[in-house]
PDB file of C-alpha atoms in Angstrom:
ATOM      1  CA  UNK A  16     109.052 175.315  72.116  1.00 83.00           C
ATOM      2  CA  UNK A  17     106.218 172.728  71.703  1.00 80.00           C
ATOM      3  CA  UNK A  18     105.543 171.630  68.255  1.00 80.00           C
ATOM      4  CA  UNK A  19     101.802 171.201  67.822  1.00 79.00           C
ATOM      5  CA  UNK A  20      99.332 170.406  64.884  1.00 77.00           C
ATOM      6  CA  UNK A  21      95.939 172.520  64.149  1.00 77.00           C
ATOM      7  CA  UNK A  22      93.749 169.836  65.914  1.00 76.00           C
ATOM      8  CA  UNK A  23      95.920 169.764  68.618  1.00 79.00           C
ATOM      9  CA  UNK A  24      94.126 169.556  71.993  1.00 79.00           C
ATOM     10  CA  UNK A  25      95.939 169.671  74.992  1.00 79.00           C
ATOM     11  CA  UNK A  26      95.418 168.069  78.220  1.00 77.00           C
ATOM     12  CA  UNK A  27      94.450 170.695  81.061  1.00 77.00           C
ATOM     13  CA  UNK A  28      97.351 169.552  83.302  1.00 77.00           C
ATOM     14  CA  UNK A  29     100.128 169.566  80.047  1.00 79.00           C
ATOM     15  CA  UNK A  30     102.467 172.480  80.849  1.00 82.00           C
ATOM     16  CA  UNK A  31     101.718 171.468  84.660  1.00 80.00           C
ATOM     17  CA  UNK A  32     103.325 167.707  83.776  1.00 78.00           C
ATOM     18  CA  UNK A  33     106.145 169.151  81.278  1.00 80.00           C
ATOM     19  CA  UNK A  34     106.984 171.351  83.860  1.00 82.00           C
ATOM     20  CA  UNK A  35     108.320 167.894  85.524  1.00 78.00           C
ATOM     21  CA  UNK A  36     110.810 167.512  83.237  1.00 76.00           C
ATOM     22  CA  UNK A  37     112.325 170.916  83.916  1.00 80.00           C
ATOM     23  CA  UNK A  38     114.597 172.889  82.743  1.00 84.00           C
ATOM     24  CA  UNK A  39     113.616 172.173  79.514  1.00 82.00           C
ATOM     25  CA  UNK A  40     116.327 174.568  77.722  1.00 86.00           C
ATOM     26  CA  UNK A  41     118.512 171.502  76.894  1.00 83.00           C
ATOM     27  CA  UNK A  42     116.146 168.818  76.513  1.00 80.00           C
ATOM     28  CA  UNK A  43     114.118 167.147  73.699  1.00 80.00           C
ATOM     29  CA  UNK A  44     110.209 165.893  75.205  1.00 77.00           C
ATOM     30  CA  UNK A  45     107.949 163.844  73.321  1.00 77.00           C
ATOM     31  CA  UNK A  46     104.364 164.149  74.482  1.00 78.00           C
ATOM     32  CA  UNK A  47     101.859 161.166  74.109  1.00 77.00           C
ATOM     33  CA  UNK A  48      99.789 161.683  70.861  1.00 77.00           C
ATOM     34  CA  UNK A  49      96.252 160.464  71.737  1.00 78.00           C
ATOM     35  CA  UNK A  50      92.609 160.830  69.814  1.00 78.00           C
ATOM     36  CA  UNK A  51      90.023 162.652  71.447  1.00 80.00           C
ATOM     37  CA  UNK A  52      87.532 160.779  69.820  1.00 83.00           C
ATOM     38  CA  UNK A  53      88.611 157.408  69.633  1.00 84.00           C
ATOM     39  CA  UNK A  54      85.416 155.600  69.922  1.00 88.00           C
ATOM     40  CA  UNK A  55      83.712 157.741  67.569  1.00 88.00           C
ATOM     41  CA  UNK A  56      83.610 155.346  64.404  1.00 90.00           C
ATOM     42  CA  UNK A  57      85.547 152.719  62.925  1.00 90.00           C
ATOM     43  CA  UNK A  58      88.297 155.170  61.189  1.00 90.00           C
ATOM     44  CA  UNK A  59      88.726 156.550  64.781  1.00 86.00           C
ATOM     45  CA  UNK A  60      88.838 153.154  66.226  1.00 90.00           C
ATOM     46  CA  UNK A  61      91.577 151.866  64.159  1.00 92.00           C
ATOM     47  CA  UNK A  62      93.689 155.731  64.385  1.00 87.00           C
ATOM     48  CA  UNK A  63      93.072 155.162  68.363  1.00 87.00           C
ATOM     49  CA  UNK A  64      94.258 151.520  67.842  1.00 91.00           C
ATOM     50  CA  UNK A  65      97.447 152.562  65.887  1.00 90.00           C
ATOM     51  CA  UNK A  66      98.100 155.185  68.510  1.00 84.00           C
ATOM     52  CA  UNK A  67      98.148 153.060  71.253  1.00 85.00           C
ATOM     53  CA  UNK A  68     100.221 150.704  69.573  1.00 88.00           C
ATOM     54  CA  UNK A  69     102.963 153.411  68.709  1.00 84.00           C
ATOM     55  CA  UNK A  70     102.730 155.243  71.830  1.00 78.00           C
ATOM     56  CA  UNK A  71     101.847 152.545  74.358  1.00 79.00           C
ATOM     57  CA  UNK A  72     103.708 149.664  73.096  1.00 83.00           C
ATOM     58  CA  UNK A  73     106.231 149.871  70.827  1.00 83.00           C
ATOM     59  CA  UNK A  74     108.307 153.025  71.609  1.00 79.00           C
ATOM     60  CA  UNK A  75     108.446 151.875  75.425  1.00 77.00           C
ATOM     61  CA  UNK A  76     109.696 148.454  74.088  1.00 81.00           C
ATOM     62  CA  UNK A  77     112.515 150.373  72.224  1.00 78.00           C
ATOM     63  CA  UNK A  78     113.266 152.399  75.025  1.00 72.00           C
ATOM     64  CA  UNK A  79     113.496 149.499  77.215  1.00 76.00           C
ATOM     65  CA  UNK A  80     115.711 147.574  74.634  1.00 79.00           C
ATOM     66  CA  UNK A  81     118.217 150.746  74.544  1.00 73.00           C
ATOM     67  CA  UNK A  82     116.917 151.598  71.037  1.00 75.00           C
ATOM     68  CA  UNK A  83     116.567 155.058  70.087  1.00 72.00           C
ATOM     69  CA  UNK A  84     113.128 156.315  69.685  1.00 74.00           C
ATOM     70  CA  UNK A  85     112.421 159.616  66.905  1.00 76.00           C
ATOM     71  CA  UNK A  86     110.756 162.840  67.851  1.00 79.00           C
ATOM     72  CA  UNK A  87     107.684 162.337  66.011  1.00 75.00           C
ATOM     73  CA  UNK A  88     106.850 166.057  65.356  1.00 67.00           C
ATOM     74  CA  UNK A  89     103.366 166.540  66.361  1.00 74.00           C
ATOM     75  CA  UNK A  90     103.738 166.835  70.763  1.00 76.00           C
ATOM     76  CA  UNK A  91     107.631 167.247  70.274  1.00 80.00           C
ATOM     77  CA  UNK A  92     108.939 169.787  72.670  1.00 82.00           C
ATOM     78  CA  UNK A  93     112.430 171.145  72.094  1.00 84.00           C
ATOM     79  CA  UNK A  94     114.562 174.066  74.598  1.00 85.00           C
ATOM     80  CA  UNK A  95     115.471 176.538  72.955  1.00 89.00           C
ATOM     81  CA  UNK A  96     119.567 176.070  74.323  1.00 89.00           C
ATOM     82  CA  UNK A  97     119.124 172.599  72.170  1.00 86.00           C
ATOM     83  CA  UNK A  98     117.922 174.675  68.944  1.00 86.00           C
ATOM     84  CA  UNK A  99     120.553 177.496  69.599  1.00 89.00           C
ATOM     85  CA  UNK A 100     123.495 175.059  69.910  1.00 85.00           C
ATOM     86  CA  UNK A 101     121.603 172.267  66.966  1.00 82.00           C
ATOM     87  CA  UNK A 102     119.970 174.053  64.843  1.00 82.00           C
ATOM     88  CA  UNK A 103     117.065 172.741  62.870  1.00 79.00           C
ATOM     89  CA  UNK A 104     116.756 172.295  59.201  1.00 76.00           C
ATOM     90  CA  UNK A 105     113.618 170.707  57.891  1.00 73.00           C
ATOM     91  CA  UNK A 106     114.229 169.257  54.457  1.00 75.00           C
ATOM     92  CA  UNK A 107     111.611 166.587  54.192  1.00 72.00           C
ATOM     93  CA  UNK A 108     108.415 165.677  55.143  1.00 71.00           C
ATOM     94  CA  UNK A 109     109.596 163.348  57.695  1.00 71.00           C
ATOM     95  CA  UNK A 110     111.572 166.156  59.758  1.00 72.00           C
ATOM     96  CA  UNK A 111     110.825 164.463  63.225  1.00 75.00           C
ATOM     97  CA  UNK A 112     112.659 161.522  62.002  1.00 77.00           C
ATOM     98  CA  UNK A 113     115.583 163.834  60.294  1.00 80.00           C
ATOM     99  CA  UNK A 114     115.649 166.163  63.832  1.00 81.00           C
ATOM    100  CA  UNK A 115     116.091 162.777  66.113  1.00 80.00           C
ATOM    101  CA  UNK A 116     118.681 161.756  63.901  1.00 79.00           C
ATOM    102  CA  UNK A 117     120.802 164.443  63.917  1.00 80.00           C
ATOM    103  CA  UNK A 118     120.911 165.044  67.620  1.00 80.00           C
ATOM    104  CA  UNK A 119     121.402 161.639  68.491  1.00 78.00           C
ATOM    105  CA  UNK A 120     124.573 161.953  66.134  1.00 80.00           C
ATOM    106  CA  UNK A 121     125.901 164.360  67.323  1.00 77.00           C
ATOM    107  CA  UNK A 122     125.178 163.419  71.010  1.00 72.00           C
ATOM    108  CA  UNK A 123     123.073 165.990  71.974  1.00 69.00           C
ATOM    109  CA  UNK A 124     120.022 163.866  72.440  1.00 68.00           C
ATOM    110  CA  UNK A 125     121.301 161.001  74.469  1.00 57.00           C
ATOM    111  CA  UNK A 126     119.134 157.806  74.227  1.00 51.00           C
ATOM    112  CA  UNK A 127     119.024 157.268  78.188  1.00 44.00           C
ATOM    113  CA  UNK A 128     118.242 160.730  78.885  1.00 46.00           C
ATOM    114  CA  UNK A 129     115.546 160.979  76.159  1.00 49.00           C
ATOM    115  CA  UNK A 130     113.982 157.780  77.537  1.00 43.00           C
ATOM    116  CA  UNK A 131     113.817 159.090  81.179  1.00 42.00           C
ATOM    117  CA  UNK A 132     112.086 162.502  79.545  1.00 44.00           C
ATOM    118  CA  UNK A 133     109.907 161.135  76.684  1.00 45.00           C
ATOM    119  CA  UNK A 134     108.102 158.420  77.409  1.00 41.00           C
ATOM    120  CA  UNK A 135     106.661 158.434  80.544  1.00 42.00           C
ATOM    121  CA  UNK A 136     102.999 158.619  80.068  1.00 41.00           C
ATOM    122  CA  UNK A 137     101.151 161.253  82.340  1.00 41.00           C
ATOM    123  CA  UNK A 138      97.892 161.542  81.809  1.00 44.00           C
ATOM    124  CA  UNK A 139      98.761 165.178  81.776  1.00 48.00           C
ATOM    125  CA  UNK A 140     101.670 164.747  79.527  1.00 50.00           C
ATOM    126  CA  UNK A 141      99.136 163.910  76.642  1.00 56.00           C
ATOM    127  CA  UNK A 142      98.301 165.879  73.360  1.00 58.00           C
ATOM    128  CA  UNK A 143      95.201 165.084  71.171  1.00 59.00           C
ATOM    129  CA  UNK A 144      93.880 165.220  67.921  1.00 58.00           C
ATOM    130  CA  UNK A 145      90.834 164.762  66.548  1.00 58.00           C
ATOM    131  CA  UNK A 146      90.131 162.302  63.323  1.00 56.00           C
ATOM    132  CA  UNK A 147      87.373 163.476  60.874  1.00 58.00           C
ATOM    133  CA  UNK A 148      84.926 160.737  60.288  1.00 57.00           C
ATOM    134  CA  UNK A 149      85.210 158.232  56.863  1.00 57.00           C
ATOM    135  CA  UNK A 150      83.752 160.454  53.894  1.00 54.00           C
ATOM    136  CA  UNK A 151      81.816 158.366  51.337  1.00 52.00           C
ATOM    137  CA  UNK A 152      83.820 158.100  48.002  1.00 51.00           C
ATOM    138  CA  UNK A 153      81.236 160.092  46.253  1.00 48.00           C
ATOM    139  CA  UNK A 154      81.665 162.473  48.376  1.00 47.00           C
ATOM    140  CA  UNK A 155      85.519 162.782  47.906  1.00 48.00           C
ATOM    141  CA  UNK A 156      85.648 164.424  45.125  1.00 47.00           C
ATOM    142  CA  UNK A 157      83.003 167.380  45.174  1.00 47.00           C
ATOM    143  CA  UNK A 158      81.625 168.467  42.073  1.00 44.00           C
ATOM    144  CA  UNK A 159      81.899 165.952  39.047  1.00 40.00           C
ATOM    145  CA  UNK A 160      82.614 162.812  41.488  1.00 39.00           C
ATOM    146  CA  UNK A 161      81.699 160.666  38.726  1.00 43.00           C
ATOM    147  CA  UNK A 162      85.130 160.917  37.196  1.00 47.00           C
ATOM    148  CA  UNK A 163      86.503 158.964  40.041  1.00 49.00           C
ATOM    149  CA  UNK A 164      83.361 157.293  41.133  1.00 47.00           C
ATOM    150  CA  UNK A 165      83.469 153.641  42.558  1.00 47.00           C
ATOM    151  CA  UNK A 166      86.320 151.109  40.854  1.00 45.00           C
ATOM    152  CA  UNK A 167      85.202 149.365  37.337  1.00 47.00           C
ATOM    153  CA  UNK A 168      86.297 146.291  36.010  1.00 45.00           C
ATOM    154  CA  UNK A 169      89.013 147.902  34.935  1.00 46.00           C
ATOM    155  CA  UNK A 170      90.078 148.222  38.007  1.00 42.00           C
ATOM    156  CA  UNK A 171      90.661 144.683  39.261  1.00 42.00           C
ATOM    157  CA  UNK A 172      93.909 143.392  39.285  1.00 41.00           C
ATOM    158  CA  UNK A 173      93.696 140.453  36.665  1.00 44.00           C
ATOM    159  CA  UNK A 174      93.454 137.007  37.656  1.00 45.00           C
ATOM    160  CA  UNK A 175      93.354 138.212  41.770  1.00 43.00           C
ATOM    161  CA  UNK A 176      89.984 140.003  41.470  1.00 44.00           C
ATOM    162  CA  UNK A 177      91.108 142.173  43.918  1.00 41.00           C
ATOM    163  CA  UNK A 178      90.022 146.142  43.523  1.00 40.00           C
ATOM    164  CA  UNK A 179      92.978 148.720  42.934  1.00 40.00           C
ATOM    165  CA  UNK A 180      92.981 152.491  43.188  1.00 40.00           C
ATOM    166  CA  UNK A 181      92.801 153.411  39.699  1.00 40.00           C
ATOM    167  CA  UNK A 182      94.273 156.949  38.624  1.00 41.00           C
ATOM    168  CA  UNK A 183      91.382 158.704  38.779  1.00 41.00           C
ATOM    169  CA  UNK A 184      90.742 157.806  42.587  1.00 37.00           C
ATOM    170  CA  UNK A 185      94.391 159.012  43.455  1.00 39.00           C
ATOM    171  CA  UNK A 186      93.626 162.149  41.696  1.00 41.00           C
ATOM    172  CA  UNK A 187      90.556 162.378  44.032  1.00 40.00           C
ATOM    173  CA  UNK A 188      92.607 161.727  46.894  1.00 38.00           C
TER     174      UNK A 188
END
C-alpha cells in the first residue's frame, strides 16, 4: 500500500525502483518527498529548501547515527503482512509519527532494516508535490477581506514593534 497525498506526482520509474526493495509484504518504505516546482517562487524555494534539508540531510544523518527515523505519511509504503500482523490506528494528526512508533516498539520495524529500505534516494524512488504560489493577504480571505486586512497598530507587540497575527488573521487562515 503506498500512502499518497492529492498533489502527489510520481516519478515515472517509482514502482520500477520500489520494486527493488521487494517483497514488500513485510516491510515499511519511505519514498523521497520532493517539489515539482521548486524554483517556481520564493514560497517554493524555501518548501524545496526544507525538503532537502529533511530528506537529504537530516534523516540520512539519523540513519547513519543508528537513530530511528518516522514514516512521514505522505510517500510511506507499508505490506500489507506488516498491516495484517500491526494494525494501524490513526488517532492524531501526526499518524506517521504514531505508526513509526508503534512498530519500532514492538520490533516490527527494525531501525537497520528500515535504514537499508528507506532512505536510499533513487531518483526513481521519489514522490512530488506541488506548492501553490504565496496568495496576497487580501486575497486570503475572499469576500469581506477587510475584516482581516493588513495588521494595525494594534497589532504590534508593545515595546518590540514587531507585527503579530491578530485574531482576525488566524480566522482568515
Amino acid at each position: 500500500m503506498v500512502i499518497v497525498d492529492a498533489d502527489t506526482i510520481l516519478d515515472s520509474q517509482y514502482s520500477r525502483e520500489l520494486m527493488r526493495f521487494a517483497p514488500l509484504e513485510d516491510k515499511a518504505v519511505q519514498s523521497y518527498d520532493g517539489m515539482s516546482n521548486e524554483f517556481e517562487n520564493w514560497l517554493t524555494r524555501l518548501a524545496g529548501l526544507l525538503t532537502r534539508s529533511r530528506y537529504g540531510i537530516a534523516m540520512p544523518l539519523k540513519v547513519h547515527a543508528g537513530l530511528n527515523v518516522p514514516l512521514t505519511g505522505d510517500g510511506t509504503v507499508l505490506g500489507t503482512t506488516l498491516l495484517r500482523r500491526e494494525p494501524w490506528r490513526v488517532e492524531t494528526i501526526t499518524e506517521g509519527w504514531e505508526l513509526s512508533a508503534a512498530l519500532f516498539s514492538t520490533g516490527a520495524l527494525q531501525p537497520a532494516l528500515y535504514a537499508a529500505l528507506a532512505l536510499r534516494s533513487h531518483p526513481g524512488t521519489r514522490r512530488y508535490s506541488e506548492r501553490p504560489p504565496p496568495t496576497p493577504p487580501a486575497m486570503q480571505c475572499g469576500v469581506g477581506w477587510s475584516a482581516c486586512g493588513p495588521p494595525s497598530s494594534q497589532d504590534v507587540v508593545p515595546g518590540r514593534g514587531r507585527p503579530v497575527m491578530s485574531r482576525s488573521w488566524i480566522r482568515a487562515l
